[in-house]
Short mmCIF file of C-alpha atoms in Angstrom, two decimals:
data_model
loop_
_atom_site.label_atom_id
_atom_site.label_comp_id
_atom_site.label_asym_id
_atom_site.label_seq_id
_atom_site.Cartn_x
_atom_site.Cartn_y
_atom_site.Cartn_z
CA MET U 1 10.78 -29.28 -1.06
CA LYS U 2 12.06 -25.47 -0.71
CA LYS U 3 13.35 -25.71 -4.62
CA GLN U 4 10.20 -26.96 -5.70
CA VAL U 5 8.32 -23.93 -4.29
CA LEU U 6 10.77 -21.74 -5.91
CA ILE U 7 10.39 -23.18 -9.19
CA PHE U 8 6.39 -22.94 -8.59
CA ARG U 9 6.93 -19.30 -7.83
CA CYS U 10 8.85 -18.12 -11.21
CA THR U 11 6.39 -19.92 -13.46
CA ILE U 12 2.99 -21.18 -11.92
CA LEU U 13 0.85 -17.77 -12.00
CA ASN U 14 1.05 -17.14 -15.81
CA ASP U 15 -0.97 -20.25 -16.41
CA MET U 16 -3.68 -18.77 -13.69
CA ILE U 17 -3.38 -21.54 -11.69
CA ASN U 18 -4.45 -20.68 -7.68
CA GLN U 19 -1.33 -20.18 -5.17
CA LYS U 20 -3.62 -20.78 -2.04
CA HIS U 21 -0.86 -23.89 -1.53
CA LEU U 22 2.17 -21.20 -0.83
CA PHE U 23 0.18 -19.34 1.68
CA ALA U 24 -0.41 -20.32 5.69
CA LEU U 25 -4.39 -19.57 5.19
CA GLU U 26 -6.30 -21.64 8.14
CA GLU U 27 -7.92 -24.37 5.97
CA GLY U 28 -11.73 -24.16 5.48
CA ILE U 29 -11.95 -20.59 5.47
CA THR U 30 -12.60 -18.46 2.60
CA TYR U 31 -10.68 -15.55 2.79
CA LEU U 32 -11.71 -12.48 0.83
CA ASN U 33 -9.93 -9.94 2.78
CA GLY U 34 -6.88 -9.23 1.46
CA ALA U 35 -7.60 -5.24 1.78
CA ALA U 36 -7.49 -5.50 5.55
CA TYR U 37 -4.80 -8.06 5.83
CA GLY U 38 -2.78 -9.97 3.80
CA PRO U 39 -1.87 -13.67 4.75
CA MET U 40 1.47 -14.87 4.83
CA LEU U 41 3.41 -16.92 2.62
CA ARG U 42 4.49 -20.30 4.43
CA THR U 43 8.37 -18.96 3.43
CA SER U 44 8.10 -15.70 4.85
CA ILE U 45 7.13 -17.19 8.46
CA GLU U 46 10.33 -19.40 7.80
CA LYS U 47 12.30 -16.34 7.15
CA GLY U 48 10.83 -14.62 10.35
CA THR U 49 11.56 -17.34 12.36
CA GLU U 50 15.00 -17.29 10.96
CA GLY U 51 15.14 -13.82 12.06
CA MET U 52 13.49 -13.99 15.56
CA LEU U 53 16.50 -17.16 16.25
CA LEU U 54 19.01 -14.76 14.86
CA LYS U 55 18.46 -12.39 17.64
CA ALA U 56 17.29 -15.13 20.18
CA GLU U 57 19.97 -17.41 19.60
CA ARG U 58 23.02 -16.11 17.95
CA PRO U 59 23.19 -11.99 18.55
CA PHE U 60 27.11 -12.68 18.29
CA THR U 61 26.67 -13.18 14.85
CA ILE U 62 25.10 -10.19 14.37
CA ASN U 63 27.53 -7.60 12.64
CA PRO U 64 27.68 -4.24 11.14
CA HIS U 65 26.57 -5.37 7.45
CA SER U 66 23.18 -7.02 9.44
CA HIS U 67 21.90 -3.61 9.83
CA PHE U 68 22.39 -2.42 6.29
CA GLU U 69 22.50 -5.03 3.58
CA PRO U 70 18.75 -6.69 4.16
CA ALA U 71 17.34 -3.10 4.24
CA GLU U 72 19.16 -2.40 0.63
CA ARG U 73 17.57 -5.43 -0.67
CA VAL U 74 14.08 -4.36 0.18
CA GLN U 75 14.64 -0.95 -1.09
CA HIS U 76 16.06 -2.66 -4.25
CA LEU U 77 12.94 -4.80 -4.40
CA PHE U 78 10.42 -2.06 -3.90
CA ALA U 79 12.38 -0.04 -6.43
CA ARG U 80 11.81 -2.72 -8.76
CA LEU U 81 8.09 -3.09 -7.96
CA LEU U 82 7.25 0.76 -8.79
CA ASN U 83 10.08 1.25 -11.48
CA ILE U 84 11.60 3.62 -9.08
CA ASP U 85 15.02 4.55 -10.78
CA ASN U 86 17.08 4.90 -7.43
CA PRO U 87 16.79 2.65 -4.67
CA GLN U 88 17.80 4.88 -2.25
CA ARG U 89 14.69 6.98 -2.57
CA VAL U 90 13.07 4.08 -0.79
CA ALA U 91 12.56 4.66 3.16
CA ILE U 92 11.75 1.49 5.31
CA ILE U 93 8.94 3.00 7.84
CA THR U 94 7.01 1.71 10.20
CA ALA U 95 3.52 2.54 9.12
CA VAL U 96 1.52 4.95 6.87
CA SER U 97 1.10 7.57 9.89
CA TYR U 98 5.17 7.65 9.76
CA GLY U 99 5.36 8.33 6.30
CA MET U 100 2.58 10.44 6.08
CA ALA U 101 4.27 12.60 8.88
CA VAL U 102 7.63 12.74 7.08
CA VAL U 103 5.34 15.02 4.27
CA ALA U 104 3.75 17.04 7.03
CA ASN U 105 7.29 17.84 8.44
CA ASN U 106 8.19 19.11 5.10
CA LEU U 107 5.53 21.12 3.99
CA HIS U 108 6.48 24.42 4.83
CA ARG U 109 9.51 23.70 2.55
CA LEU U 110 7.34 24.27 -0.32
CA PRO U 111 8.22 26.88 -2.43
CA ASN U 112 5.38 29.63 -2.16
CA ILE U 113 3.95 28.34 0.76
CA GLU U 114 2.48 31.35 2.09
CA ALA U 115 0.54 31.83 -1.28
CA LYS U 116 -1.27 28.67 -0.63
CA LYS U 117 -4.69 28.09 0.95
CA HIS U 118 -5.54 24.56 0.91
CA ILE U 119 -4.69 20.84 0.77
CA ILE U 120 -7.08 18.87 -1.02
CA GLN U 121 -8.48 15.45 0.05
CA ILE U 122 -11.24 13.33 -0.88
CA GLN U 123 -14.35 12.24 1.17
CA ASP U 124 -14.42 9.21 3.38
CA GLU U 125 -10.50 8.99 3.06
CA PHE U 126 -8.65 6.84 5.47
CA PRO U 127 -8.20 8.36 9.04
CA ASN U 128 -4.47 8.20 8.90
CA ASN U 129 -4.57 10.41 5.94
CA VAL U 130 -6.82 13.24 7.39
CA TYR U 131 -5.17 13.17 11.06
CA ALA U 132 -1.63 13.67 9.77
CA PHE U 133 -2.18 17.42 8.35
CA GLU U 134 -4.35 19.06 10.77
CA ARG U 135 -1.47 20.42 12.93
CA VAL U 136 0.53 21.67 10.03
CA SER U 137 -2.74 23.04 8.49
CA LYS U 138 -3.20 25.07 11.66
CA GLN U 139 0.60 26.12 11.58
CA LEU U 140 0.80 27.17 7.98
CA SER U 141 -2.74 28.53 7.84
CA LEU U 142 -4.07 25.98 5.24
CA THR U 143 -7.39 24.62 5.19
CA TYR U 144 -8.93 21.04 4.16
CA HIS U 145 -10.67 21.32 0.89
CA THR U 146 -12.54 17.82 0.58
CA ILE U 147 -13.73 16.77 -2.49
CA ALA U 148 -17.39 15.30 -2.21
CA ARG U 149 -18.02 11.51 -3.78
CA PRO U 150 -20.48 11.77 -6.02
CA ASP U 151 -24.10 10.55 -5.26
CA VAL U 152 -24.65 8.77 -8.05
CA LEU U 153 -23.07 5.14 -8.83
CA GLU U 154 -22.95 5.83 -12.91
CA ASN U 155 -19.61 7.31 -13.69
CA ARG U 156 -19.11 7.63 -10.29
CA GLY U 157 -15.20 7.34 -10.80
CA GLN U 158 -15.22 9.42 -13.78
CA ILE U 159 -17.09 12.42 -12.12
CA TRP U 160 -15.25 12.18 -8.66
CA ASN U 161 -11.67 12.36 -11.15
CA GLU U 162 -12.82 15.51 -12.70
CA ARG U 163 -13.92 17.14 -9.70
CA ILE U 164 -10.05 16.68 -8.35
CA LEU U 165 -8.66 17.92 -11.05
CA ASN U 166 -10.95 20.98 -11.38
CA ALA U 167 -10.09 21.86 -7.76
CA ILE U 168 -6.45 21.95 -8.03
CA SER U 169 -5.52 25.70 -8.35
CA HIS U 170 -2.73 27.77 -7.29
CA GLU U 171 -4.02 27.86 -3.96
CA THR U 172 -3.35 24.28 -3.57
CA ALA U 173 -0.14 23.58 -1.39
CA MET U 174 -0.74 19.48 -1.31
CA VAL U 175 -3.26 16.81 -3.36
CA VAL U 176 -3.16 13.88 -1.07
CA VAL U 177 -4.79 10.67 -2.97
CA PRO U 178 -5.20 7.02 -2.74
CA HIS U 179 -4.48 5.21 -5.96
CA VAL U 180 -7.56 3.29 -4.99
CA HIS U 181 -10.24 4.14 -2.73
CA TRP U 182 -10.08 1.66 0.42
CA ILE U 183 -13.98 1.20 0.48
CA TYR U 184 -15.60 2.16 -2.73
CA GLY U 185 -12.41 0.42 -5.09
CA VAL U 186 -12.86 3.45 -7.26
CA LYS U 187 -9.31 4.19 -8.95
CA PHE U 188 -7.87 7.68 -9.03
CA ASN U 189 -5.99 8.83 -12.35
CA LEU U 190 -2.77 9.77 -10.54
CA GLU U 191 -1.02 10.69 -13.72
CA ALA U 192 -3.53 13.67 -14.83
CA ILE U 193 -3.69 14.55 -10.90
CA SER U 194 0.23 14.75 -10.93
CA LYS U 195 0.53 16.83 -14.22
CA ARG U 196 -1.98 19.54 -12.78
CA CYS U 197 -0.23 19.46 -9.11
CA LYS U 198 3.22 20.20 -11.29
CA GLU U 199 1.62 23.02 -13.14
CA VAL U 200 0.50 24.89 -10.01
CA GLY U 201 3.17 24.09 -8.00
CA ALA U 202 1.50 21.68 -5.52
CA LEU U 203 2.65 18.25 -4.23
CA MET U 204 0.78 14.89 -4.66
CA VAL U 205 1.01 12.39 -1.99
CA VAL U 206 -0.36 9.11 -2.98
CA ASP U 207 -1.45 6.52 -0.29
CA GLY U 208 -0.48 2.92 -2.30
CA THR U 209 -1.43 1.23 0.24
CA GLN U 210 -4.48 -0.46 -1.24
CA SER U 211 -2.92 -0.96 -4.73
CA VAL U 212 0.83 -1.50 -4.54
CA GLY U 213 1.22 -5.61 -4.74
CA ALA U 214 -1.69 -6.14 -6.79
CA MET U 215 -1.78 -3.33 -9.27
CA ASP U 216 0.70 -2.04 -11.62
CA PHE U 217 2.16 1.31 -10.05
CA ASP U 218 4.80 3.28 -12.36
CA VAL U 219 6.63 5.94 -10.79
CA GLN U 220 8.03 7.40 -13.76
CA ALA U 221 5.02 7.70 -15.74
CA ILE U 222 3.30 9.15 -12.60
CA GLN U 223 5.93 11.27 -10.96
CA PRO U 224 4.60 11.52 -7.52
CA ASP U 225 6.07 13.32 -4.86
CA ALA U 226 5.82 10.37 -2.27
CA VAL U 227 4.22 7.33 -2.36
CA ILE U 228 3.53 5.43 0.89
CA CYS U 229 2.25 1.97 1.46
CA ALA U 230 1.88 -0.11 4.79
CA GLY U 231 3.66 -3.74 4.22
CA TYR U 232 0.86 -5.95 5.87
CA LYS U 233 -1.75 -5.56 2.90
CA TRP U 234 -1.03 -6.31 -0.32
CA LEU U 235 2.67 -6.69 0.10
CA LEU U 236 2.10 -9.43 2.01
CA GLY U 237 4.08 -8.47 4.68
CA PRO U 238 4.16 -8.52 8.62
CA TYR U 239 2.68 -5.60 10.60
CA SER U 240 4.68 -2.80 11.77
CA ILE U 241 6.38 -2.20 8.69
CA GLY U 242 5.90 -0.13 5.49
CA LEU U 243 7.78 1.48 2.27
CA ALA U 244 7.77 4.80 1.04
CA TYR U 245 9.16 6.53 -1.90
CA PHE U 246 10.16 9.65 -1.33
CA GLY U 247 11.27 12.33 -4.56
CA ALA U 248 13.34 14.98 -5.27
CA PHE U 249 11.75 17.74 -3.08
CA PHE U 250 12.27 15.75 0.28
CA ASP U 251 16.33 15.32 -0.65
CA GLU U 252 17.24 17.96 1.82
CA GLY U 253 14.24 17.74 3.95
CA VAL U 254 13.69 17.35 7.98
CA PRO U 255 13.36 13.55 8.97
CA VAL U 256 10.82 12.63 11.98
CA GLU U 257 13.71 11.25 14.14
CA GLU U 258 17.27 11.37 14.51
CA SER U 259 18.62 7.73 14.26
CA TRP U 260 22.07 7.30 14.13
CA LEU U 261 21.41 4.78 11.38
CA ASN U 262 20.37 7.30 8.79
CA ARG U 263 23.79 9.25 9.03
CA MET U 264 26.96 8.89 6.85
CA ASN U 265 29.56 6.35 7.64
CA SER U 266 26.98 4.75 10.39
CA GLU U 267 28.18 1.07 9.08
CA ASN U 268 31.27 1.87 10.51
CA PHE U 269 30.82 0.96 14.55
CA SER U 270 34.01 1.69 15.80
CA GLN U 271 33.89 4.88 14.31
CA LEU U 272 30.27 6.03 15.75
CA ILE U 273 31.49 8.24 18.53
CA LYS U 274 32.76 10.52 15.58
CA TYR U 275 29.64 12.32 15.59
CA GLU U 276 28.41 12.79 11.85
CA ARG U 277 26.21 15.68 10.98
CA ALA U 278 25.62 14.26 7.07
CA TYR U 279 22.79 12.18 6.47
CA ARG U 280 23.12 9.43 4.05
CA PRO U 281 21.68 10.26 0.63
CA PHE U 282 18.21 10.97 -0.73
CA ALA U 283 15.49 9.50 1.24
CA GLN U 284 17.43 7.36 3.99
CA ARG U 285 17.17 9.94 6.55
CA TYR U 286 13.58 9.20 6.53
CA ASN U 287 14.26 5.48 7.58
CA ALA U 288 12.37 4.73 10.93
CA GLY U 289 14.68 3.76 13.95
CA GLU U 290 15.87 0.33 14.29
CA TYR U 291 14.47 -0.17 10.47
CA SER U 292 17.10 -2.97 10.49
CA GLN U 293 14.35 -5.57 11.69
CA PHE U 294 15.86 -8.86 12.10
CA ILE U 295 12.43 -10.43 11.45
CA ASN U 296 9.70 -8.14 9.55
CA LEU U 297 12.56 -7.20 7.11
CA PRO U 298 13.49 -10.96 5.81
CA MET U 299 9.57 -11.40 5.72
CA LEU U 300 8.89 -8.67 3.42
CA GLU U 301 11.78 -9.38 1.19
CA ASP U 302 10.53 -12.81 0.99
CA SER U 303 6.85 -11.65 0.19
CA LEU U 304 8.20 -8.79 -2.47
CA THR U 305 10.48 -11.21 -4.18
CA GLN U 306 7.47 -13.66 -4.66
CA ILE U 307 5.12 -10.86 -5.93
CA LEU U 308 7.59 -9.49 -8.23
CA ASP U 309 8.15 -13.32 -9.69
CA TRP U 310 4.15 -13.42 -10.14
CA GLY U 311 3.85 -10.03 -11.43
CA VAL U 312 1.51 -7.48 -10.31
CA ASN U 313 -0.15 -7.58 -13.66
CA ASN U 314 -0.86 -11.28 -13.40
CA ILE U 315 -2.28 -10.91 -10.11
CA GLN U 316 -4.48 -8.38 -11.44
CA GLU U 317 -5.61 -10.43 -14.61
CA TYR U 318 -6.11 -13.56 -11.92
CA CYS U 319 -8.38 -11.44 -9.94
CA LYS U 320 -10.44 -10.25 -12.71
CA GLN U 321 -10.71 -14.08 -13.99
CA ILE U 322 -12.15 -15.19 -10.56
CA THR U 323 -14.29 -12.49 -10.12
CA GLN U 324 -15.88 -11.50 -13.58
CA LYS U 325 -18.50 -14.29 -13.68
CA PRO U 326 -19.76 -13.97 -10.05
CA LEU U 327 -19.83 -10.12 -10.14
CA GLU U 328 -22.48 -10.31 -13.25
CA ALA U 329 -24.20 -12.61 -10.87
CA LEU U 330 -24.34 -10.38 -7.95
CA VAL U 331 -25.08 -7.28 -10.15
CA SER U 332 -28.08 -9.12 -11.66
CA MET U 333 -29.52 -9.73 -7.95
CA GLY U 334 -29.48 -5.80 -7.43
CA CYS U 335 -25.67 -5.14 -5.73
CA SER U 336 -23.86 -2.43 -7.32
CA LEU U 337 -20.12 -1.46 -7.64
CA GLU U 338 -17.77 0.65 -9.43
CA THR U 339 -17.43 0.52 -13.47
CA GLU U 340 -14.54 -1.43 -14.72
CA ALA U 341 -12.82 1.50 -16.29
CA TYR U 342 -12.28 2.81 -12.75
CA ARG U 343 -11.62 0.10 -10.22
CA GLY U 344 -9.36 -2.66 -9.91
CA HIS U 345 -10.03 -6.40 -9.85
CA HIS U 346 -8.75 -6.81 -6.34
CA LEU U 347 -10.53 -4.25 -4.21
CA LEU U 348 -14.69 -4.36 -4.63
CA GLY U 349 -16.63 -2.22 -2.91
CA ILE U 350 -20.25 -3.56 -3.70
CA SER U 351 -23.40 -1.89 -2.80
CA LEU U 352 -25.81 -4.57 -1.55
CA PRO U 353 -29.78 -4.65 -2.86
CA GLN U 354 -32.19 -2.51 -1.34
CA GLY U 355 -33.18 -4.35 1.94
CA VAL U 356 -30.07 -6.44 2.70
CA ASP U 357 -28.19 -4.91 5.92
CA ASN U 358 -24.46 -4.68 5.21
CA ALA U 359 -24.11 -5.94 8.80
CA GLY U 360 -26.65 -8.82 9.03
CA PHE U 361 -24.88 -9.80 5.73
CA THR U 362 -21.19 -9.89 6.80
CA GLU U 363 -22.31 -11.74 9.97
CA GLN U 364 -24.34 -14.54 7.50
CA LEU U 365 -20.87 -14.70 5.50
CA LEU U 366 -18.85 -15.41 8.62
CA SER U 367 -21.11 -18.07 10.09
CA ASN U 368 -20.45 -19.54 6.79
CA LYS U 369 -16.62 -18.87 7.24
CA ILE U 370 -16.82 -16.25 4.58
CA ILE U 371 -14.29 -13.56 5.71
CA ILE U 372 -15.19 -9.69 4.18
CA SER U 373 -14.95 -6.45 5.39
CA ASN U 374 -18.05 -4.35 6.35
CA ARG U 375 -17.19 -0.65 5.77
CA GLY U 376 -20.64 0.99 6.68
CA VAL U 377 -21.35 2.56 3.45
CA ALA U 378 -20.67 -0.55 1.35
CA ILE U 379 -18.98 -3.90 1.92
CA ARG U 380 -15.51 -4.49 0.70
CA VAL U 381 -14.34 -8.01 -1.33
CA SER U 382 -10.77 -8.16 -1.93
CA PRO U 383 -9.66 -11.34 -3.64
CA ASN U 384 -6.04 -12.31 -4.31
CA VAL U 385 -4.16 -15.34 -5.90
CA TYR U 386 -5.21 -17.80 -2.86
CA ASN U 387 -8.62 -17.42 -3.87
CA THR U 388 -10.78 -19.04 -6.54
CA GLU U 389 -13.90 -18.51 -8.54
CA ALA U 390 -15.64 -21.09 -6.03
CA ASP U 391 -14.96 -18.62 -3.53
CA MET U 392 -16.58 -15.67 -4.90
CA TRP U 393 -19.75 -18.02 -5.74
CA ALA U 394 -19.76 -19.13 -2.13
CA LEU U 395 -20.43 -15.45 -1.47
CA VAL U 396 -23.25 -15.07 -4.25
CA GLU U 397 -24.68 -18.43 -2.78
CA VAL U 398 -25.08 -16.91 0.69
CA LEU U 399 -26.84 -13.57 -0.96
CA GLU U 400 -29.10 -15.69 -2.79
CA LYS U 401 -30.34 -17.27 0.38
CA SER U 402 -30.64 -13.65 1.97
CA LEU U 403 -32.84 -12.69 -1.01
CA GLY U 404 -35.11 -15.78 -0.19
#
């Protein structure tokens, strides 16, 4: 049976066939909430169980290689996913907040930092990416420069992107920006932002949590200084593990913690009391403590392997196919969302027709076993390859009933 599943993995999505059979989703639920929590693959659960039993039943089989080789495989997979030329620039972290803490810990090292005045962020950013820099901003006498979301829906993505580019100046220390906005689904032009940052000597730090795994992200083309991703959303991994890319600026930087695993020759357990001052190369100093997670790493390795087999472009195309016609119906009923040129197909921030309450509509959907997110100013609908077009039509039907 396992061999058959592996064959499906490599071939089936190119024909745009639904993949729900590979997931452990509860039957009878229409799950359109992958931007909140990605469900788990059945094979990932098996890998996690094996890892749990390794520690519980066979701890005597754990050896030095057990601490490093699974992590290296995950780093190589993530490097393939983002077109990173050196897997050692990938760090294994616990959460986006950890990766942002690495950035905050190193901002003082930016050349000419004393001449910088502000950090650029966008309005309605995810809290992690705001809280992370409050302390260091005070220490370095920096202020937040928040780029307002346009009040108009027409050309909102284009206008917002233009506002960011126009705000970047020689007084900018850093731009912190997502690839896709976590509420509105607006896509930001990272290549243009990165280019402008380099012109003025600013860092560009990207929260890739709501895109990486479902949308193409090319580090070679974008040239960001850091990309930080939670593992439990579009990477389909477990909670409390994530991945981060750190570029050349961080090569000789200051880690958040001093884990013994991150030092040179740490795989030689018989020599650990010969304390080593040198770090392992590139981003390996930023791996979180106890990153050799015997349960979470094998699960994330499995999900990354599956995503690469599917191909993120195929995932995007599949989401487009299953949402296109239902979205046309929603718009005809008075809903609005970002134009296609400035959004992905996997995360849709939808404004409901006037008079329809977001919270009430979300509860109506829930009573019909349809799961989305209410994000206050919009509802967020986020399908993936375990969904079908019928799932989207089920949402449309509930709205039709709401409108009477």
